[in-house]
PDB file of N, CA and C in Angstrom:
ATOM      1  N   MET B 130       5.722  23.494 -20.311  1.00 58.00           N
ATOM      2  CA  MET B 130       6.627  21.795 -20.243  1.00 58.00           C
ATOM      3  C   MET B 130       6.108  20.495 -19.658  1.00 58.00           C
ATOM      4  N   ALA B 131       5.779  20.105 -19.856  1.00 59.00           N
ATOM      5  CA  ALA B 131       4.978  17.996 -20.442  1.00 59.00           C
ATOM      6  C   ALA B 131       5.513  17.270 -18.735  1.00 59.00           C
ATOM      7  N   LYS B 132       4.347  17.027 -17.975  1.00 71.00           N
ATOM      8  CA  LYS B 132       4.351  16.129 -16.826  1.00 71.00           C
ATOM      9  C   LYS B 132       5.285  15.276 -16.948  1.00 71.00           C
ATOM     10  N   LYS B 133       5.195  14.982 -15.944  1.00 76.00           N
ATOM     11  CA  LYS B 133       6.068  13.402 -15.892  1.00 76.00           C
ATOM     12  C   LYS B 133       4.882  13.209 -15.587  1.00 76.00           C
ATOM     13  N   PRO B 134       4.915  11.505 -16.151  1.00 81.00           N
ATOM     14  CA  PRO B 134       3.545  11.053 -15.514  1.00 81.00           C
ATOM     15  C   PRO B 134       3.773   9.900 -14.430  1.00 81.00           C
ATOM     16  N   LYS B 135       2.433   9.729 -13.943  1.00 92.00           N
ATOM     17  CA  LYS B 135       3.186   9.229 -12.955  1.00 92.00           C
ATOM     18  C   LYS B 135       3.610   7.345 -13.106  1.00 92.00           C
ATOM     19  N   ILE B 136       3.649   6.902 -11.393  1.00 95.00           N
ATOM     20  CA  ILE B 136       4.586   5.747 -12.144  1.00 95.00           C
ATOM     21  C   ILE B 136       3.527   4.907 -11.166  1.00 95.00           C
ATOM     22  N   PRO B 137       3.278   3.498 -12.299  1.00 97.00           N
ATOM     23  CA  PRO B 137       1.614   3.356 -11.357  1.00 97.00           C
ATOM     24  C   PRO B 137       2.122   2.007 -10.807  1.00 97.00           C
ATOM     25  N   VAL B 138       1.645   1.970  -9.059  1.00 98.00           N
ATOM     26  CA  VAL B 138       1.779   0.784  -8.827  1.00 98.00           C
ATOM     27  C   VAL B 138       0.829   0.278  -8.145  1.00 98.00           C
ATOM     28  N   LYS B 139       0.301  -0.989  -7.781  1.00 98.00           N
ATOM     29  CA  LYS B 139      -0.773  -1.361  -6.875  1.00 98.00           C
ATOM     30  C   LYS B 139      -0.777  -2.053  -5.296  1.00 98.00           C
ATOM     31  N   ILE B 140      -0.976  -1.280  -5.129  1.00 98.00           N
ATOM     32  CA  ILE B 140      -1.897  -1.692  -3.393  1.00 98.00           C
ATOM     33  C   ILE B 140      -3.173  -2.767  -2.813  1.00 98.00           C
ATOM     34  N   LEU B 141      -2.858  -3.773  -2.144  1.00 97.00           N
ATOM     35  CA  LEU B 141      -3.618  -4.118  -1.512  1.00 97.00           C
ATOM     36  C   LEU B 141      -3.977  -3.951   0.098  1.00 97.00           C
ATOM     37  N   SER B 142      -4.174  -3.685   0.357  1.00 97.00           N
ATOM     38  CA  SER B 142      -4.704  -3.136   2.033  1.00 97.00           C
ATOM     39  C   SER B 142      -5.443  -3.180   2.643  1.00 97.00           C
ATOM     40  N   ILE B 143      -4.901  -3.963   3.785  1.00 96.00           N
ATOM     41  CA  ILE B 143      -5.247  -5.164   4.923  1.00 96.00           C
ATOM     42  C   ILE B 143      -5.886  -4.417   6.210  1.00 96.00           C
ATOM     43  N   CYS B 144      -7.459  -4.326   6.590  1.00 93.00           N
ATOM     44  CA  CYS B 144      -7.718  -4.785   8.177  1.00 93.00           C
ATOM     45  C   CYS B 144      -8.343  -5.123   8.335  1.00 93.00           C
ATOM     46  N   GLY B 145      -8.780  -5.709  10.024  1.00 89.00           N
ATOM     47  CA  GLY B 145      -9.696  -6.294  10.079  1.00 89.00           C
ATOM     48  C   GLY B 145     -10.583  -6.860   9.731  1.00 89.00           C
ATOM     49  N   SER B 146     -11.614  -5.495   9.068  1.00 86.00           N
ATOM     50  CA  SER B 146     -12.463  -6.154   9.283  1.00 86.00           C
ATOM     51  C   SER B 146     -12.242  -6.340   6.774  1.00 86.00           C
ATOM     52  N   GLY B 147     -11.609  -5.294   6.504  1.00 79.00           N
ATOM     53  CA  GLY B 147     -11.465  -5.239   5.268  1.00 79.00           C
ATOM     54  C   GLY B 147     -11.936  -4.459   4.339  1.00 79.00           C
ATOM     55  N   VAL B 148     -12.760  -3.553   5.832  1.00 83.00           N
ATOM     56  CA  VAL B 148     -13.576  -2.508   5.697  1.00 83.00           C
ATOM     57  C   VAL B 148     -13.326  -0.902   5.935  1.00 83.00           C
ATOM     58  N   VAL B 149     -13.775  -0.768   7.231  1.00 90.00           N
ATOM     59  CA  VAL B 149     -13.213   1.098   7.276  1.00 90.00           C
ATOM     60  C   VAL B 149     -11.483   1.740   7.129  1.00 90.00           C
ATOM     61  N   THR B 150     -11.107   0.581   8.391  1.00 93.00           N
ATOM     62  CA  THR B 150      -9.665   0.967   8.594  1.00 93.00           C
ATOM     63  C   THR B 150      -9.192   0.892   7.361  1.00 93.00           C
ATOM     64  N   SER B 151      -9.056  -0.243   5.813  1.00 93.00           N
ATOM     65  CA  SER B 151      -8.346  -0.466   4.927  1.00 93.00           C
ATOM     66  C   SER B 151      -8.777   0.070   4.503  1.00 93.00           C
ATOM     67  N   SER B 152      -9.864   0.897   4.214  1.00 94.00           N
ATOM     68  CA  SER B 152      -9.877   2.107   3.667  1.00 94.00           C
ATOM     69  C   SER B 152      -9.737   3.405   3.636  1.00 94.00           C
ATOM     70  N   MET B 153      -9.691   3.498   5.243  1.00 95.00           N
ATOM     71  CA  MET B 153      -8.575   4.998   5.354  1.00 95.00           C
ATOM     72  C   MET B 153      -7.636   4.910   5.244  1.00 95.00           C
ATOM     73  N   VAL B 154      -7.223   4.029   5.699  1.00 96.00           N
ATOM     74  CA  VAL B 154      -5.280   3.235   4.954  1.00 96.00           C
ATOM     75  C   VAL B 154      -5.034   3.866   2.797  1.00 96.00           C
ATOM     76  N   ALA B 155      -5.872   2.844   2.279  1.00 96.00           N
ATOM     77  CA  ALA B 155      -6.168   3.031   1.381  1.00 96.00           C
ATOM     78  C   ALA B 155      -6.175   4.801   0.648  1.00 96.00           C
ATOM     79  N   ASN B 156      -6.688   5.422   1.364  1.00 96.00           N
ATOM     80  CA  ASN B 156      -7.066   7.402   0.412  1.00 96.00           C
ATOM     81  C   ASN B 156      -5.603   7.008   0.890  1.00 96.00           C
ATOM     82  N   LYS B 157      -5.525   7.500   2.469  1.00 96.00           N
ATOM     83  CA  LYS B 157      -3.469   8.149   2.871  1.00 96.00           C
ATOM     84  C   LYS B 157      -3.217   7.543   2.243  1.00 96.00           C
ATOM     85  N   ILE B 158      -2.975   6.744   0.824  1.00 97.00           N
ATOM     86  CA  ILE B 158      -1.997   6.043   0.502  1.00 97.00           C
ATOM     87  C   ILE B 158      -1.150   6.848  -1.288  1.00 97.00           C
ATOM     88  N   VAL B 159      -3.202   6.776  -1.041  1.00 97.00           N
ATOM     89  CA  VAL B 159      -3.501   7.637  -2.041  1.00 97.00           C
ATOM     90  C   VAL B 159      -3.132   8.419  -2.595  1.00 97.00           C
ATOM     91  N   GLU B 160      -3.016   9.118  -1.243  1.00 96.00           N
ATOM     92  CA  GLU B 160      -2.261  10.672  -1.050  1.00 96.00           C
ATOM     93  C   GLU B 160      -1.624  11.090  -0.897  1.00 96.00           C
ATOM     94  N   LEU B 161      -0.691  10.935  -0.234  1.00 96.00           N
ATOM     95  CA  LEU B 161       0.604  10.359   0.390  1.00 96.00           C
ATOM     96  C   LEU B 161       1.505   9.756  -0.972  1.00 96.00           C
ATOM     97  N   LEU B 162       1.213   8.577  -1.646  1.00 96.00           N
ATOM     98  CA  LEU B 162       1.854   8.364  -2.265  1.00 96.00           C
ATOM     99  C   LEU B 162       1.772   9.226  -4.043  1.00 96.00           C
ATOM    100  N   GLY B 163       1.245   9.691  -4.448  1.00 94.00           N
ATOM    101  CA  GLY B 163       0.089  10.052  -5.556  1.00 94.00           C
ATOM    102  C   GLY B 163       1.424  11.960  -5.404  1.00 94.00           C
ATOM    103  N   ASP B 164       1.642  12.399  -4.783  1.00 93.00           N
ATOM    104  CA  ASP B 164       2.580  13.459  -4.371  1.00 93.00           C
ATOM    105  C   ASP B 164       4.284  13.160  -4.370  1.00 93.00           C
ATOM    106  N   GLU B 165       4.249  12.131  -4.758  1.00 94.00           N
ATOM    107  CA  GLU B 165       5.832  11.271  -4.504  1.00 94.00           C
ATOM    108  C   GLU B 165       5.821  11.284  -5.868  1.00 94.00           C
ATOM    109  N   GLY B 166       4.559  11.478  -7.065  1.00 95.00           N
ATOM    110  CA  GLY B 166       5.382  10.789  -8.026  1.00 95.00           C
ATOM    111  C   GLY B 166       4.014   9.388  -8.475  1.00 95.00           C
ATOM    112  N   TYR B 167       3.560   8.779  -7.903  1.00 97.00           N
ATOM    113  CA  TYR B 167       2.368   7.445  -7.513  1.00 97.00           C
ATOM    114  C   TYR B 167       1.575   7.839  -8.168  1.00 97.00           C
ATOM    115  N   ASP B 168       1.300   6.233  -9.580  1.00 97.00           N
ATOM    116  CA  ASP B 168      -0.545   6.404  -9.117  1.00 97.00           C
ATOM    117  C   ASP B 168      -1.370   5.716  -9.072  1.00 97.00           C
ATOM    118  N   VAL B 169      -2.016   5.258  -7.780  1.00 97.00           N
ATOM    119  CA  VAL B 169      -1.616   4.036  -6.947  1.00 97.00           C
ATOM    120  C   VAL B 169      -3.416   3.830  -6.873  1.00 97.00           C
ATOM    121  N   SER B 170      -3.371   1.866  -7.031  1.00 97.00           N
ATOM    122  CA  SER B 170      -4.591   1.688  -7.137  1.00 97.00           C
ATOM    123  C   SER B 170      -4.927   0.571  -6.374  1.00 97.00           C
ATOM    124  N   THR B 171      -6.167   1.233  -5.434  1.00 97.00           N
ATOM    125  CA  THR B 171      -5.407  -0.313  -3.839  1.00 97.00           C
ATOM    126  C   THR B 171      -6.228  -0.908  -3.984  1.00 97.00           C
ATOM    127  N   VAL B 172      -6.889  -2.190  -3.370  1.00 97.00           N
ATOM    128  CA  VAL B 172      -7.812  -3.324  -3.191  1.00 97.00           C
ATOM    129  C   VAL B 172      -8.142  -3.659  -1.737  1.00 97.00           C
ATOM    130  N   GLU B 173      -8.792  -3.528  -0.973  1.00 96.00           N
ATOM    131  CA  GLU B 173      -9.150  -3.688  -0.236  1.00 96.00           C
ATOM    132  C   GLU B 173      -9.838  -4.485   0.037  1.00 96.00           C
ATOM    133  N   ALA B 174      -8.855  -5.967   1.756  1.00 95.00           N
ATOM    134  CA  ALA B 174      -9.154  -6.333   1.815  1.00 95.00           C
ATOM    135  C   ALA B 174      -9.241  -6.866   3.679  1.00 95.00           C
ATOM    136  N   ASN B 175      -9.605  -7.863   4.006  1.00 94.00           N
ATOM    137  CA  ASN B 175      -9.029  -8.795   5.055  1.00 94.00           C
ATOM    138  C   ASN B 175      -8.558  -9.664   5.793  1.00 94.00           C
ATOM    139  N   PRO B 176      -7.381  -9.960   6.524  1.00 95.00           N
ATOM    140  CA  PRO B 176      -6.644 -10.762   6.871  1.00 95.00           C
ATOM    141  C   PRO B 176      -7.065 -12.296   5.705  1.00 95.00           C
ATOM    142  N   SER B 177      -8.300 -12.781   6.188  1.00 94.00           N
ATOM    143  CA  SER B 177      -8.822 -14.285   5.636  1.00 94.00           C
ATOM    144  C   SER B 177      -8.156 -13.975   4.467  1.00 94.00           C
ATOM    145  N   GLU B 178      -9.101 -12.744   3.726  1.00 95.00           N
ATOM    146  CA  GLU B 178      -8.077 -13.034   2.153  1.00 95.00           C
ATOM    147  C   GLU B 178      -7.798 -12.802   1.142  1.00 95.00           C
ATOM    148  N   LEU B 179      -6.365 -12.844   2.218  1.00 94.00           N
ATOM    149  CA  LEU B 179      -5.016 -11.994   1.813  1.00 94.00           C
ATOM    150  C   LEU B 179      -4.394 -12.738   0.725  1.00 94.00           C
ATOM    151  N   GLU B 180      -4.464 -14.233   0.267  1.00 94.00           N
ATOM    152  CA  GLU B 180      -3.715 -15.011   0.226  1.00 94.00           C
ATOM    153  C   GLU B 180      -4.434 -15.366  -1.210  1.00 94.00           C
ATOM    154  N   GLY B 181      -5.833 -14.781  -1.419  1.00 95.00           N
ATOM    155  CA  GLY B 181      -6.209 -15.128  -2.941  1.00 95.00           C
ATOM    156  C   GLY B 181      -6.088 -13.751  -3.176  1.00 95.00           C
ATOM    157  N   TYR B 182      -6.631 -13.179  -2.562  1.00 95.00           N
ATOM    158  CA  TYR B 182      -5.794 -11.807  -3.260  1.00 95.00           C
ATOM    159  C   TYR B 182      -4.617 -11.723  -4.127  1.00 95.00           C
ATOM    160  N   CYS B 183      -3.958 -13.113  -3.526  1.00 94.00           N
ATOM    161  CA  CYS B 183      -2.089 -12.598  -3.804  1.00 94.00           C
ATOM    162  C   CYS B 183      -2.268 -13.925  -5.358  1.00 94.00           C
ATOM    163  N   MET B 184      -3.386 -14.710  -4.683  1.00 94.00           N
ATOM    164  CA  MET B 184      -3.004 -15.422  -6.119  1.00 94.00           C
ATOM    165  C   MET B 184      -3.678 -15.598  -7.213  1.00 94.00           C
ATOM    166  N   ARG B 185      -4.788 -13.454  -7.338  1.00 96.00           N
ATOM    167  CA  ARG B 185      -5.504 -14.084  -8.286  1.00 96.00           C
ATOM    168  C   ARG B 185      -4.854 -12.628  -9.114  1.00 96.00           C
ATOM    169  N   GLU B 186      -3.793 -12.088  -8.305  1.00 96.00           N
ATOM    170  CA  GLU B 186      -3.703 -10.822  -8.571  1.00 96.00           C
ATOM    171  C   GLU B 186      -2.376 -10.480  -8.438  1.00 96.00           C
ATOM    172  N   LYS B 187      -1.827  -9.773  -8.797  1.00 96.00           N
ATOM    173  CA  LYS B 187      -0.329  -9.111  -8.426  1.00 96.00           C
ATOM    174  C   LYS B 187      -0.689  -7.337  -7.783  1.00 96.00           C
ATOM    175  N   PHE B 188       0.531  -7.687  -6.302  1.00 97.00           N
ATOM    176  CA  PHE B 188       0.485  -6.392  -5.108  1.00 97.00           C
ATOM    177  C   PHE B 188       2.169  -5.483  -5.843  1.00 97.00           C
ATOM    178  N   ASP B 189       2.567  -4.994  -5.675  1.00 98.00           N
ATOM    179  CA  ASP B 189       3.875  -3.909  -4.877  1.00 98.00           C
ATOM    180  C   ASP B 189       4.240  -3.833  -4.219  1.00 98.00           C
ATOM    181  N   LEU B 190       2.782  -4.214  -3.361  1.00 98.00           N
ATOM    182  CA  LEU B 190       2.716  -3.835  -2.139  1.00 98.00           C
ATOM    183  C   LEU B 190       1.935  -4.082  -1.007  1.00 98.00           C
ATOM    184  N   ILE B 191       2.117  -5.163   0.009  1.00 97.00           N
ATOM    185  CA  ILE B 191       1.316  -5.188   1.702  1.00 97.00           C
ATOM    186  C   ILE B 191       1.293  -4.105   2.367  1.00 97.00           C
ATOM    187  N   ALA B 192      -0.098  -3.428   2.846  1.00 97.00           N
ATOM    188  CA  ALA B 192       0.064  -1.747   3.430  1.00 97.00           C
ATOM    189  C   ALA B 192      -0.609  -2.516   4.326  1.00 97.00           C
ATOM    190  N   TYR B 193      -0.858  -2.571   5.792  1.00 96.00           N
ATOM    191  CA  TYR B 193      -2.023  -3.938   6.920  1.00 96.00           C
ATOM    192  C   TYR B 193      -1.169  -2.818   8.161  1.00 96.00           C
ATOM    193  N   SER B 194      -3.087  -3.409   9.119  1.00 94.00           N
ATOM    194  CA  SER B 194      -3.086  -2.135  10.172  1.00 94.00           C
ATOM    195  C   SER B 194      -3.630  -3.011  11.269  1.00 94.00           C
ATOM    196  N   SER B 195      -3.839  -4.825  10.662  1.00 92.00           N
ATOM    197  CA  SER B 195      -4.391  -6.332  11.655  1.00 92.00           C
ATOM    198  C   SER B 195      -3.364  -6.608  10.883  1.00 92.00           C
ATOM    199  N   PRO B 196      -2.773  -7.583  11.934  1.00 91.00           N
ATOM    200  CA  PRO B 196      -1.881  -8.967  11.644  1.00 91.00           C
ATOM    201  C   PRO B 196      -2.183  -9.266  10.895  1.00 91.00           C
ATOM    202  N   ILE B 197      -1.729  -9.704  10.046  1.00 93.00           N
ATOM    203  CA  ILE B 197      -1.752 -11.102   8.872  1.00 93.00           C
ATOM    204  C   ILE B 197      -0.215 -12.289   9.283  1.00 93.00           C
ATOM    205  N   GLY B 198      -0.426 -12.825   8.244  1.00 85.00           N
ATOM    206  CA  GLY B 198      -0.014 -14.153   8.576  1.00 85.00           C
ATOM    207  C   GLY B 198       1.396 -13.673   7.444  1.00 85.00           C
ATOM    208  N   ASP B 199       1.424 -15.164   6.039  1.00 85.00           N
ATOM    209  CA  ASP B 199       2.612 -15.099   5.463  1.00 85.00           C
ATOM    210  C   ASP B 199       1.971 -13.606   4.536  1.00 85.00           C
ATOM    211  N   PRO B 200       2.700 -12.978   3.542  1.00 88.00           N
ATOM    212  CA  PRO B 200       2.409 -12.389   2.193  1.00 88.00           C
ATOM    213  C   PRO B 200       2.636 -12.696   0.983  1.00 88.00           C
ATOM    214  N   CYS B 201       2.962 -13.330   1.168  1.00 91.00           N
ATOM    215  CA  CYS B 201       2.484 -14.207  -0.049  1.00 91.00           C
ATOM    216  C   CYS B 201       3.585 -13.639  -0.461  1.00 91.00           C
ATOM    217  N   GLY B 202       4.727 -13.400  -0.354  1.00 94.00           N
ATOM    218  CA  GLY B 202       5.563 -13.216  -1.586  1.00 94.00           C
ATOM    219  C   GLY B 202       5.734 -11.688  -1.530  1.00 94.00           C
ATOM    220  N   VAL B 203       5.288 -10.726  -0.580  1.00 96.00           N
ATOM    221  CA  VAL B 203       4.907  -9.484  -1.379  1.00 96.00           C
ATOM    222  C   VAL B 203       6.061  -8.255   0.037  1.00 96.00           C
ATOM    223  N   PRO B 204       6.157  -7.744  -0.552  1.00 97.00           N
ATOM    224  CA  PRO B 204       6.879  -6.541   0.169  1.00 97.00           C
ATOM    225  C   PRO B 204       5.554  -5.330   1.828  1.00 97.00           C
ATOM    226  N   ALA B 205       5.103  -5.780   2.778  1.00 97.00           N
ATOM    227  CA  ALA B 205       4.356  -5.297   3.072  1.00 97.00           C
ATOM    228  C   ALA B 205       5.760  -4.951   3.887  1.00 97.00           C
ATOM    229  N   LEU B 206       3.929  -3.741   4.448  1.00 97.00           N
ATOM    230  CA  LEU B 206       4.259  -2.413   5.310  1.00 97.00           C
ATOM    231  C   LEU B 206       2.817  -2.288   6.710  1.00 97.00           C
ATOM    232  N   ASN B 207       3.709  -2.439   8.220  1.00 96.00           N
ATOM    233  CA  ASN B 207       3.061  -1.816   8.765  1.00 96.00           C
ATOM    234  C   ASN B 207       1.887  -0.400   8.762  1.00 96.00           C
ATOM    235  N   ALA B 208       1.104   0.137   8.578  1.00 96.00           N
ATOM    236  CA  ALA B 208       0.135   1.004   8.533  1.00 96.00           C
ATOM    237  C   ALA B 208      -0.556   1.938   9.152  1.00 96.00           C
ATOM    238  N   ILE B 209      -0.402   1.187  10.381  1.00 93.00           N
ATOM    239  CA  ILE B 209      -1.359   1.867  11.271  1.00 93.00           C
ATOM    240  C   ILE B 209      -0.659   3.450  11.533  1.00 93.00           C
ATOM    241  N   GLY B 210       0.362   4.363  10.848  1.00 93.00           N
ATOM    242  CA  GLY B 210       0.797   5.030  11.647  1.00 93.00           C
ATOM    243  C   GLY B 210      -0.162   6.460  10.380  1.00 93.00           C
ATOM    244  N   LEU B 211      -0.429   5.386   9.681  1.00 94.00           N
ATOM    245  CA  LEU B 211      -1.882   6.155   8.200  1.00 94.00           C
ATOM    246  C   LEU B 211      -2.270   7.014   9.701  1.00 94.00           C
ATOM    247  N   ILE B 212      -3.172   5.455  10.662  1.00 91.00           N
ATOM    248  CA  ILE B 212      -4.766   6.443  11.157  1.00 91.00           C
ATOM    249  C   ILE B 212      -3.797   6.680  12.149  1.00 91.00           C
ATOM    250  N   THR B 213      -2.934   6.881  13.087  1.00 91.00           N
ATOM    251  CA  THR B 213      -2.614   8.044  13.720  1.00 91.00           C
ATOM    252  C   THR B 213      -2.348   8.965  13.404  1.00 91.00           C
ATOM    253  N   GLY B 214      -1.378   8.916  12.391  1.00 89.00           N
ATOM    254  CA  GLY B 214      -0.087  10.334  11.725  1.00 89.00           C
ATOM    255  C   GLY B 214       1.224  10.216  12.543  1.00 89.00           C
ATOM    256  N   MET B 215       1.235   9.272  12.460  1.00 91.00           N
ATOM    257  CA  MET B 215       2.311   8.763  13.147  1.00 91.00           C
ATOM    258  C   MET B 215       3.096   8.122  13.082  1.00 91.00           C
ATOM    259  N   GLY B 216       3.988   8.621  12.294  1.00 91.00           N
ATOM    260  CA  GLY B 216       4.587   7.479  11.262  1.00 91.00           C
ATOM    261  C   GLY B 216       4.486   7.418   9.873  1.00 91.00           C
ATOM    262  N   GLU B 217       3.257   8.603   8.507  1.00 94.00           N
ATOM    263  CA  GLU B 217       3.824   9.387   7.947  1.00 94.00           C
ATOM    264  C   GLU B 217       4.602   9.183   7.538  1.00 94.00           C
ATOM    265  N   GLU B 218       5.612   9.923   7.564  1.00 94.00           N
ATOM    266  CA  GLU B 218       6.884   9.506   6.263  1.00 94.00           C
ATOM    267  C   GLU B 218       7.822   8.150   6.290  1.00 94.00           C
ATOM    268  N   GLU B 219       7.835   7.701   7.541  1.00 96.00           N
ATOM    269  CA  GLU B 219       9.046   6.588   7.207  1.00 96.00           C
ATOM    270  C   GLU B 219       7.733   5.033   6.177  1.00 96.00           C
ATOM    271  N   PHE B 220       6.266   5.331   6.027  1.00 97.00           N
ATOM    272  CA  PHE B 220       5.539   4.733   5.179  1.00 97.00           C
ATOM    273  C   PHE B 220       6.338   4.799   4.281  1.00 97.00           C
ATOM    274  N   VAL B 221       6.399   5.961   4.165  1.00 96.00           N
ATOM    275  CA  VAL B 221       6.299   6.811   2.434  1.00 96.00           C
ATOM    276  C   VAL B 221       7.485   6.243   2.466  1.00 96.00           C
ATOM    277  N   GLU B 222       8.746   6.824   2.964  1.00 97.00           N
ATOM    278  CA  GLU B 222      10.601   6.809   2.642  1.00 97.00           C
ATOM    279  C   GLU B 222      10.500   5.245   2.436  1.00 97.00           C
ATOM    280  N   GLN B 223       9.524   4.471   3.572  1.00 97.00           N
ATOM    281  CA  GLN B 223       9.644   2.756   3.150  1.00 97.00           C
ATOM    282  C   GLN B 223       9.426   2.207   1.759  1.00 97.00           C
ATOM    283  N   ALA B 224       8.152   2.799   1.533  1.00 97.00           N
ATOM    284  CA  ALA B 224       7.449   2.198   0.238  1.00 97.00           C
ATOM    285  C   ALA B 224       7.952   2.311  -0.446  1.00 97.00           C
ATOM    286  N   ILE B 225       8.467   3.916  -0.461  1.00 97.00           N
ATOM    287  CA  ILE B 225       8.977   4.579  -1.866  1.00 97.00           C
ATOM    288  C   ILE B 225      10.562   3.477  -1.980  1.00 97.00           C
ATOM    289  N   GLU B 226      10.831   3.349  -1.083  1.00 97.00           N
ATOM    290  CA  GLU B 226      12.433   2.184  -1.616  1.00 97.00           C
ATOM    291  C   GLU B 226      12.520   0.831  -2.338  1.00 97.00           C
ATOM    292  N   ILE B 227      10.740   0.567  -1.636  1.00 97.00           N
ATOM    293  CA  ILE B 227      10.373  -1.074  -1.946  1.00 97.00           C
ATOM    294  C   ILE B 227       9.994  -0.820  -3.676  1.00 97.00           C
ATOM    295  N   PHE B 228       9.752   0.115  -3.667  1.00 97.00           N
ATOM    296  CA  PHE B 228       9.559   0.389  -4.974  1.00 97.00           C
ATOM    297  C   PHE B 228      10.772   0.392  -6.169  1.00 97.00           C
ATOM    298  N   LYS B 229      10.922   0.800  -6.033  1.00 96.00           N
ATOM    299  CA  LYS B 229      12.740   1.851  -5.968  1.00 96.00           C
ATOM    300  C   LYS B 229      13.731   0.551  -6.536  1.00 96.00           C
ATOM    301  N   ASN B 230      13.045  -0.511  -5.113  1.00 96.00           N
ATOM    302  CA  ASN B 230      13.783  -1.508  -4.895  1.00 96.00           C
ATOM    303  C   ASN B 230      12.850  -2.190  -6.322  1.00 96.00           C
ATOM    304  N   ALA B 231      12.475  -2.424  -6.660  1.00 95.00           N
ATOM    305  CA  ALA B 231      11.384  -2.698  -7.578  1.00 95.00           C
ATOM    306  C   ALA B 231      11.424  -2.501  -9.068  1.00 95.00           C
ATOM    307  N   GLY B 232      11.951  -1.446  -9.780  1.00 94.00           N
ATOM    308  CA  GLY B 232      12.339  -1.145 -10.558  1.00 94.00           C
ATOM    309  C   GLY B 232      11.539   0.272 -10.710  1.00 94.00           C
ATOM    310  N   LYS B 233      10.150   1.078  -9.710  1.00 93.00           N
ATOM    311  CA  LYS B 233       9.844   1.809  -9.875  1.00 93.00           C
ATOM    312  C   LYS B 233       9.922   3.456  -9.480  1.00 93.00           C
TER     313      LYS B 233
END
């Protein structure tokens, strides 16, 4: 039986410095959503880079662990629970709902 192809999604992971926490969040998202049938690609950035990335690329979701301003019309979820381990299931459920609403 052939495996069902994974659904591609692109996520912008935002943290204060755009390095450590955003990478941890991105890795966790790839793992958790990969288990749900998604092929996740991520970009890590800090809040001041948000607008520039949104102008250059299309994202399905913004996952943030530090405050962000306007998410450029992209659905955004607080991802601090992916660091603490509390709220992972809720994050995954909300992300999947966002993807389904976008036809993915």
